Amino acid sequence: MTTPAGTPAETSVATSADTFTALYGHAPDGTWAAPGRVNLIGEHTDYNQGFVLPIALPQAVRIQARRRDDDLLRLHSAQGDGVVVELRVAELAPGTVSGWAGYPAAVIWALRDAGHPVGGADVHLDSEVPVGAGLSSSAALECAVALAYNDLYGLGLSAPELALLAQRAENRFVGVPCGIMDQMASMCCRSGAALHLDARDLTIRQVPVDLAGAGLALLVLDTRVKHELADGTYAGLRADCERAAALLGLPALRDLDPAGLPAALGQLPGELRPLVRHVVTENQRVEAAVARLDAGELAALGPILTAGHASLRDDFRVSCPETDLAVEAAVAAGAYGARMTGGGFGGSVIALVDADAADTVAAAVTAAFRTAGYATPRTLTAVPAAGAHRIGQP
Ligand code: GLA
């Protein structure tokens, strides 16, 4: 029932190069890939300057690109309607490009806005990252373009610098006030490891995660729902967290010592208390998860994941009936633990299972969804994959 985590990006390079040449009449200068992600634990902590623990997925956005001498930007997507979008980079400005082309345009705008005098390019994009599944397809797209431009124009920017530019592109050009987790995961993750990221200073540590060695598997159950309130609600939650920190006289909620939590909650209006409780306890769960990974006790992550889901459901209130049911059904079927991953209001649930129980757990969730009248979830198995990289010469 479960499908392998995806075709390695390298296998379809030749096909994309052929498409590129057919589209533009010349070969690309190179091919790059940037992955989607699942976050193991640490949700809604990044914009509170706290901690996260994502892994990159094998599913990636591939980009074939060739630098141009003028400022024409030609964009084609294998997932688009077949049209080549033509833009002038000097004219890019927030609000001028919508749809999928807005993401590459946003990155090029952000590079120029930061003082990098980049020009045009011919671009072909092909994504394996499911859209709307909470697996960071947009960050993968942004990071793929950022890395390609870094090479095409010899910018010499580091992976964290490119992640920050991609985040700025999304914040300012696309208009989504996301934190830094998704772009840092796509740029900086390594194969076989989770990225322990301090979202305040971008300190990272690669924490080994050998699921197969422990006889485990990480299921990703895409609920195939994305509730409409997602975008405005995310911005509102972020603003509420920042208001709570200001009321407590702190730079960010990350600075609230867990020992001081009960007293701090007493100083806050009722509606902010559960949000603050989630952020503080979630940062603790990230540290607990890293300790378990360092100790080689991977199955012990399970209860931490499930506790994280309860906090997102009851305190932060970003789960929904579909993600709650997927978690409940997975745990009832024998998962060590499960939780929604990403921003919430739908998207995907992760479940930590014995490798030989993966099909049983996936089938139990599918059956529970059928009984509830929900769409059939899409199931992947995740293995920690590499972050953004150049994948060979065309
Ligand atoms: C989205 C955002 C991230 C992060 C998560 C919640 O994925 O893009 O920055 O805030 O939600 O953890």
Short mmCIF file of C-alpha atoms and ligand atoms in Angstrom, two decimals, residues 37 39 42-47 52 134 136 170 176-183 234 342-344, ligand 1:
data_model
loop_
_atom_site.label_atom_id
_atom_site.label_comp_id
_atom_site.label_asym_id
_atom_site.label_seq_id
_atom_site.Cartn_x
_atom_site.Cartn_y
_atom_site.Cartn_z
CA ARG A 37 10.31 18.65 3.92
CA ASN A 39 9.03 18.57 10.26
CA GLY A 42 8.79 22.05 16.51
CA GLU A 43 5.68 23.55 14.93
CA HIS A 44 4.90 27.28 15.03
CA THR A 45 8.14 27.78 16.92
CA ASP A 46 10.27 29.22 14.10
CA TYR A 47 8.69 32.69 14.01
CA VAL A 52 12.59 23.05 14.81
CA GLY A 134 2.00 20.80 3.86
CA SER A 136 6.75 22.88 1.52
CA GLU A 170 7.82 34.66 0.23
CA VAL A 176 2.92 34.95 3.19
CA PRO A 177 4.49 35.80 6.59
CA CYS A 178 6.15 32.39 7.01
CA GLY A 179 9.06 31.69 9.33
CA ILE A 180 12.47 30.37 8.24
CA MET A 181 12.02 26.62 8.80
CA ASP A 182 10.93 25.48 5.35
CA GLN A 183 13.61 27.36 3.41
CA TYR A 234 -1.36 31.87 10.21
CA GLY A 342 3.50 21.96 8.88
CA GLY A 343 1.29 24.98 9.36
CA GLY A 344 -1.97 23.07 9.93
C1 GLA B 1 4.61 26.85 7.72
C2 GLA B 1 5.62 27.99 7.69
C3 GLA B 1 6.81 27.68 8.59
C4 GLA B 1 6.35 27.28 10.00
C5 GLA B 1 5.26 26.22 9.92
C6 GLA B 1 4.68 25.91 11.27
O1 GLA B 1 5.16 25.70 7.15
O2 GLA B 1 6.08 28.19 6.38
O3 GLA B 1 7.68 28.79 8.65
O4 GLA B 1 5.94 28.39 10.73
O5 GLA B 1 4.20 26.60 9.07
O6 GLA B 1 5.63 25.31 12.08
#
